[in-house]
PDB file of C-alpha atoms in Angstrom:
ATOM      1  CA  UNK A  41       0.000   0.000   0.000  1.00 46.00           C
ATOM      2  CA  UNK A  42       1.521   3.373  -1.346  1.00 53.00           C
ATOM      3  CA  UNK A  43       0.548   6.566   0.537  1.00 67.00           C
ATOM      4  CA  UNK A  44       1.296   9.447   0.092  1.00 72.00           C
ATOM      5  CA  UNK A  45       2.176  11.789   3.611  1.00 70.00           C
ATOM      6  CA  UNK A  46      -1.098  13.652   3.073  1.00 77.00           C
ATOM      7  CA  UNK A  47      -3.303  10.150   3.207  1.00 80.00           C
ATOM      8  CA  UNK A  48      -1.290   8.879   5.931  1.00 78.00           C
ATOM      9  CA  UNK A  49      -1.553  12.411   8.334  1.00 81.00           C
ATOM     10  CA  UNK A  50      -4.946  12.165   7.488  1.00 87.00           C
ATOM     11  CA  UNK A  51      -6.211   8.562   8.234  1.00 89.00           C
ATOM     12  CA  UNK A  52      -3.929   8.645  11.607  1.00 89.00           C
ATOM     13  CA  UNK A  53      -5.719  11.793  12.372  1.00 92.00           C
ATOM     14  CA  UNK A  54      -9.234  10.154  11.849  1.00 94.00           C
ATOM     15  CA  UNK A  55      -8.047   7.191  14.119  1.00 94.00           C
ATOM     16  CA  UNK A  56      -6.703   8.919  16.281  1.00 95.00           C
ATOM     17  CA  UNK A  57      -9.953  11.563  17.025  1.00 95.00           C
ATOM     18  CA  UNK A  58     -11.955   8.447  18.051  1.00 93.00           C
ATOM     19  CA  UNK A  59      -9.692   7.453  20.951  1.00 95.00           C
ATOM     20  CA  UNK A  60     -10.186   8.487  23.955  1.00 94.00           C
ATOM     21  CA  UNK A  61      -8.064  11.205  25.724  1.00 92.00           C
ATOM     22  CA  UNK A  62      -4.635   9.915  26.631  1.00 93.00           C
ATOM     23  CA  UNK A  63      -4.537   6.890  23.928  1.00 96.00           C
ATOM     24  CA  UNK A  64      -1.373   6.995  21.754  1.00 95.00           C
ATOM     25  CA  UNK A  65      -0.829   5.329  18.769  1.00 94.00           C
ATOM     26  CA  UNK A  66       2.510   3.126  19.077  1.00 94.00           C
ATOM     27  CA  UNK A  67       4.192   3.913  15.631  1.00 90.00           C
ATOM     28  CA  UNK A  68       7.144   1.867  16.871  1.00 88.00           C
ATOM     29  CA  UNK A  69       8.750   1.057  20.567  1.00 86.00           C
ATOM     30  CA  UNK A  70      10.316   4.170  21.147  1.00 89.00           C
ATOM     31  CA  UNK A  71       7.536   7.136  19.386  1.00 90.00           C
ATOM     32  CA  UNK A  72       4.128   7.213  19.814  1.00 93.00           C
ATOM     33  CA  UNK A  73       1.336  10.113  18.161  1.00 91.00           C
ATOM     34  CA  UNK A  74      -1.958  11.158  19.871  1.00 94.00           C
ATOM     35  CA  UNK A  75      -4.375  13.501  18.626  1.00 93.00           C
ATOM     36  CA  UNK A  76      -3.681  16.705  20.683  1.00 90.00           C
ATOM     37  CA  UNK A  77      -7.812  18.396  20.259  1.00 88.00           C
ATOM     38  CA  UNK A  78      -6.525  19.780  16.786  1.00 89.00           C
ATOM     39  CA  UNK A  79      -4.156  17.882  15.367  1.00 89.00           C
ATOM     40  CA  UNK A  80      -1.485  14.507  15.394  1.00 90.00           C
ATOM     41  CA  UNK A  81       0.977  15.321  17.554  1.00 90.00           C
ATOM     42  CA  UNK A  82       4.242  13.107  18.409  1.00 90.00           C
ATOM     43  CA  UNK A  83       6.007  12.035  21.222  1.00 93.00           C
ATOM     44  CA  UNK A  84       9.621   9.458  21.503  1.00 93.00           C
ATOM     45  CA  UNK A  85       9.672   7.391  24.741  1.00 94.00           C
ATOM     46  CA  UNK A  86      12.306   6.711  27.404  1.00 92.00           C
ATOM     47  CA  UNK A  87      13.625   3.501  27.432  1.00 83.00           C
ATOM     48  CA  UNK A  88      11.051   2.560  30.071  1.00 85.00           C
ATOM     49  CA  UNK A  89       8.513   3.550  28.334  1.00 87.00           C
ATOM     50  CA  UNK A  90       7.466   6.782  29.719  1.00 92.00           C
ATOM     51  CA  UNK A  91       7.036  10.301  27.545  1.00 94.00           C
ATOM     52  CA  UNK A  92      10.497  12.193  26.862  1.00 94.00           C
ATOM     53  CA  UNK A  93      10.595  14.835  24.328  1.00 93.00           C
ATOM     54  CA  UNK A  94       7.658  15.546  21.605  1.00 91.00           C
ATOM     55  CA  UNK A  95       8.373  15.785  18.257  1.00 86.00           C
ATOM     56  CA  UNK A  96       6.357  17.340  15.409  1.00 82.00           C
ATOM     57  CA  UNK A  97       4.525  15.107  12.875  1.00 79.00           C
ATOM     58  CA  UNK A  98       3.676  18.006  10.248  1.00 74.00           C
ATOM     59  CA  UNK A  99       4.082  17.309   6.536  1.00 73.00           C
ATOM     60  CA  UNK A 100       8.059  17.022   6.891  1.00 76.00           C
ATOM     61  CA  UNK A 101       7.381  14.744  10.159  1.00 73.00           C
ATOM     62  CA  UNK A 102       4.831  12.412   8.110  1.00 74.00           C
ATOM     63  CA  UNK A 103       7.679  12.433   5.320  1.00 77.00           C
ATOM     64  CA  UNK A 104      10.417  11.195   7.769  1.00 80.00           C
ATOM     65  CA  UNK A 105       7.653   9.050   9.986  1.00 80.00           C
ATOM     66  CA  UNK A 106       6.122   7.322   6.481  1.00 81.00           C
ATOM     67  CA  UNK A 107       7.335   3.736   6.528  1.00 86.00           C
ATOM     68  CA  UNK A 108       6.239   3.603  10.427  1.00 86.00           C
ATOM     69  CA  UNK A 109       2.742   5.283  10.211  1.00 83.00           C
ATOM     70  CA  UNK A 110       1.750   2.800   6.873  1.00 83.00           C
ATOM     71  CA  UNK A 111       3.096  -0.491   9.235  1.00 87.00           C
ATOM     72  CA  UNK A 112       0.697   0.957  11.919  1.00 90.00           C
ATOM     73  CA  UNK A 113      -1.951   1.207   9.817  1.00 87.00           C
ATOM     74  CA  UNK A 114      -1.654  -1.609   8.297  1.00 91.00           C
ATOM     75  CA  UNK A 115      -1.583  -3.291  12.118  1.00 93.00           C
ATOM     76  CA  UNK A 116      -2.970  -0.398  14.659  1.00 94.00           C
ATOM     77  CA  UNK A 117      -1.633  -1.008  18.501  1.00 94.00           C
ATOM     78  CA  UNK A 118      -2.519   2.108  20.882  1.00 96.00           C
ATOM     79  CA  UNK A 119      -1.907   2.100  24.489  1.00 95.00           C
ATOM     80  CA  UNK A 120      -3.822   3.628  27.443  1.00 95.00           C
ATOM     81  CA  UNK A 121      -1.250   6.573  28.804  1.00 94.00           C
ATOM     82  CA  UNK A 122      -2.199   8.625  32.319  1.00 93.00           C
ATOM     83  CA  UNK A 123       1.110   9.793  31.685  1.00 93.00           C
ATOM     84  CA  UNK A 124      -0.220  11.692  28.680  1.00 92.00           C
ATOM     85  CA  UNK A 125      -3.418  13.016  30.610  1.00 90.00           C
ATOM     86  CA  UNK A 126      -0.924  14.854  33.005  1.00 88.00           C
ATOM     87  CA  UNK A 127       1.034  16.505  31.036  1.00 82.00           C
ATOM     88  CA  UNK A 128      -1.787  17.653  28.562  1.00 71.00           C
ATOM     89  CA  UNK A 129      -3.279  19.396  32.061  1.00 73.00           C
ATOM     90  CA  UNK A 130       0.222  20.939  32.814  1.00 67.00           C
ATOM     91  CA  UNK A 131      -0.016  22.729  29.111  1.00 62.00           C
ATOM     92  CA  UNK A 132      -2.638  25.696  28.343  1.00 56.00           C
ATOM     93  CA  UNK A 133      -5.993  25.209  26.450  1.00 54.00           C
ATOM     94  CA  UNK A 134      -4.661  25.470  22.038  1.00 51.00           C
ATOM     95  CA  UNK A 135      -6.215  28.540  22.143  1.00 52.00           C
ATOM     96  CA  UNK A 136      -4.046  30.152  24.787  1.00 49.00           C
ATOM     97  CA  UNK A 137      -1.002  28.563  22.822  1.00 48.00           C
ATOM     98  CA  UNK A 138      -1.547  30.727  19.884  1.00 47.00           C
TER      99      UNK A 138
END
């Protein structure tokens, strides 16, 4: 299955809008993407798992992030992260981040 970056941002985007808040999709073991209330937003774990630094997943981020997004769809895995839920209440409303 060939995809281009805008097909692929926008089916992980659909996917990702269903979950509930603080579900990540595992794109491989060390990055995951949620949907941040407006759009897919990435994030690379620590080696035991938890969050460490996010990372963007904009057209040059779904360009660089291809091969890993297709596998995914091709085989979705997302994980339940309270870990995400905190540190989405530690950062301002999108609005206020304009």
């Amino acid at each position: 299955m060939d995809m281009n970056c805008d097909t692929l941002q926008a089916q992980l985007a659909m996917l990702l809008r269903d979950q509930p808040r603080g579900v990540t999709a595992d794109l491989t073991d060390f990055a995951v993407a949620y949907w941040d209330g407006d759009q897919v937003a990435g994030v690379y774990l620590r080696d035991n798992g938890h969050l460490d630094e996010a990372f963007e997943l904009d057209g040059t981020g779904f360009q660089h992030w291809h091969d890993e997004i297709a596998a995914w769809l091709a085989n979705p895995c997302y994980t339940a992260r309270p870990e995400l839920l905190e540190r989405r209440k530690e950062r301002p409303p999108f609005e206020a981040r304009v």
